[in-house]
mmCIF file of C-alpha atoms in Angstrom:
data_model
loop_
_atom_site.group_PDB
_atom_site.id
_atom_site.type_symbol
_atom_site.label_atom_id
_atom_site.label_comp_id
_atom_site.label_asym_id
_atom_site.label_seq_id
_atom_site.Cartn_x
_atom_site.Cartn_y
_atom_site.Cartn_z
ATOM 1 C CA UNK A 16 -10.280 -17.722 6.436
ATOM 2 C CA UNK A 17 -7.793 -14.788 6.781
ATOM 3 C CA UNK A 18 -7.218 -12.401 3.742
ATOM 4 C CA UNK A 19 -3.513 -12.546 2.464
ATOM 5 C CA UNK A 20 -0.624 -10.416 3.896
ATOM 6 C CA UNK A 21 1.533 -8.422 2.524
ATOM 7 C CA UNK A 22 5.131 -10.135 1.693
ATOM 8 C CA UNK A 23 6.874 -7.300 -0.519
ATOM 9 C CA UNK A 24 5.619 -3.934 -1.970
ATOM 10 C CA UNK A 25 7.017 -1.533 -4.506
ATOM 11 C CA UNK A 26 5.869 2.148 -4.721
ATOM 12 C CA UNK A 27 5.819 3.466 -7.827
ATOM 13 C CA UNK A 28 6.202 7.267 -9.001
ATOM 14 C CA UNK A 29 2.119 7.058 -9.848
ATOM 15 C CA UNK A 30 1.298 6.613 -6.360
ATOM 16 C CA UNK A 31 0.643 2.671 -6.909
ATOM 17 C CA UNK A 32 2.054 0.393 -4.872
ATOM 18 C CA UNK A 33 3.093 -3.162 -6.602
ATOM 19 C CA UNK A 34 2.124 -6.020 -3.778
ATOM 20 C CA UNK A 35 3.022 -8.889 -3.722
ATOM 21 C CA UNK A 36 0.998 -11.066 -1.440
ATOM 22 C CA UNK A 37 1.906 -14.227 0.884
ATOM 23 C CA UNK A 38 -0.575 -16.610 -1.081
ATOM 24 C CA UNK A 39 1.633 -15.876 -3.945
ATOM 25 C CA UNK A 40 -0.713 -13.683 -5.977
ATOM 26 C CA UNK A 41 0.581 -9.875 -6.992
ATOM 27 C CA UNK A 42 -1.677 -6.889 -7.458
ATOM 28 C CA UNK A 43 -1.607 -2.854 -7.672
ATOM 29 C CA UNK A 44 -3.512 -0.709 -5.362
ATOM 30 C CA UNK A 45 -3.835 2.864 -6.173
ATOM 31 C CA UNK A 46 -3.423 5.298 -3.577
ATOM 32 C CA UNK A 47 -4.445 8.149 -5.300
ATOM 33 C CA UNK A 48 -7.918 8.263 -3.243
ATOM 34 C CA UNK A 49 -6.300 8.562 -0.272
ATOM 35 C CA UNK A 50 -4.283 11.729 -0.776
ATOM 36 C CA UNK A 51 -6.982 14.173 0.585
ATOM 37 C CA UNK A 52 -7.321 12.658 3.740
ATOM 38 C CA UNK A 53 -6.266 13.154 6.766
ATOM 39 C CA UNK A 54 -2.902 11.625 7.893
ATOM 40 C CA UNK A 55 -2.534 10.414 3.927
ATOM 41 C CA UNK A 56 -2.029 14.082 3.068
ATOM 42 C CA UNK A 57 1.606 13.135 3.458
ATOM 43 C CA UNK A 58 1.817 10.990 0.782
ATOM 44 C CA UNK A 59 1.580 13.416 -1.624
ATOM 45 C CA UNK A 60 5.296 13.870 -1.472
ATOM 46 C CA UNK A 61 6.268 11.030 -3.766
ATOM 47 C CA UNK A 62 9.545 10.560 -1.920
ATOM 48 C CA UNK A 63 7.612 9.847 0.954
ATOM 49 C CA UNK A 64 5.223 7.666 -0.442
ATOM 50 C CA UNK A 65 8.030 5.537 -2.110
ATOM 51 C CA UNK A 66 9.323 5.340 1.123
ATOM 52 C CA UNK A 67 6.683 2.667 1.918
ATOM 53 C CA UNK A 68 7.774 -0.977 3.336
ATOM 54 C CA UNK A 69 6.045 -3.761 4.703
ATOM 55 C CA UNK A 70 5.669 -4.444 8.513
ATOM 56 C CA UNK A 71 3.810 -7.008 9.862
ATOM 57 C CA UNK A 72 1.926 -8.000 6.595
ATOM 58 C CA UNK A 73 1.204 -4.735 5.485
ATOM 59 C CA UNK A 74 2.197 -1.456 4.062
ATOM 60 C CA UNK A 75 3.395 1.079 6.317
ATOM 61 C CA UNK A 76 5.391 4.725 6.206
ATOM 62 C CA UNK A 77 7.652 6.350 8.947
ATOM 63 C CA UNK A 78 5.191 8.491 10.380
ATOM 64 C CA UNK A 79 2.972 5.630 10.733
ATOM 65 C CA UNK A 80 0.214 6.158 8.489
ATOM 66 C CA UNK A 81 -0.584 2.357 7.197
ATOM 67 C CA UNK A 82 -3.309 0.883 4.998
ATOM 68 C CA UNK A 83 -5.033 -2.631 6.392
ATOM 69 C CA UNK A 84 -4.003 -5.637 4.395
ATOM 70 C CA UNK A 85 -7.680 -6.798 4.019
ATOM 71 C CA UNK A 86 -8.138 -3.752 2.061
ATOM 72 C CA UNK A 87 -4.875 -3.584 0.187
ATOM 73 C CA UNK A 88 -5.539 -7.325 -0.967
ATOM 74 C CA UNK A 89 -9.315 -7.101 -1.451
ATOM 75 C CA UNK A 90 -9.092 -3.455 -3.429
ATOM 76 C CA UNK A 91 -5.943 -4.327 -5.621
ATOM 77 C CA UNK A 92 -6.025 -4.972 -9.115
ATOM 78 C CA UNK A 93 -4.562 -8.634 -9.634
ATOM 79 C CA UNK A 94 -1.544 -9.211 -11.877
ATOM 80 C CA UNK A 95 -1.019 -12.934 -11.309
#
């Protein structure tokens, strides 16, 4: 069976995005690991980073850095 997608997300000033999945759970994945690395650098600049939205079922920025929703749903923290 497929992993969730990615319905809505909400990034937050602490580099955490709020998800909320198409199963209807929610969780928080922090994307504070990712800031080193590579095309994630960007991120750093929290206006960027807020500037994430969802595209088919997961999170993606404007210069097209993304995150795969198998690892966004399996690595969040679950709030419902």
């Amino acid at each position: 069976m497929m992993n969730p997608r990615v319905k809505t997300v909400t990034a937050n000033s602490n580099y955490k995005l709020k998800i909320q999945f198409n199963n209807g759970e929610e969780g928080i994945y922090d994307c504070l690991h990712l800031l080193d690395f590579g095309v994630f650098k960007e991120l750093k600049d929290i206006n960027y980073f807020k500037q994430a939205k969802v595209l088919d079922g997961t999170v993606v920025w404007p210069h097209e850095q993304d995150i795969c929703p198998d690892t966004l749903y399996l690595d969040s923290i679950k709030t419902t």
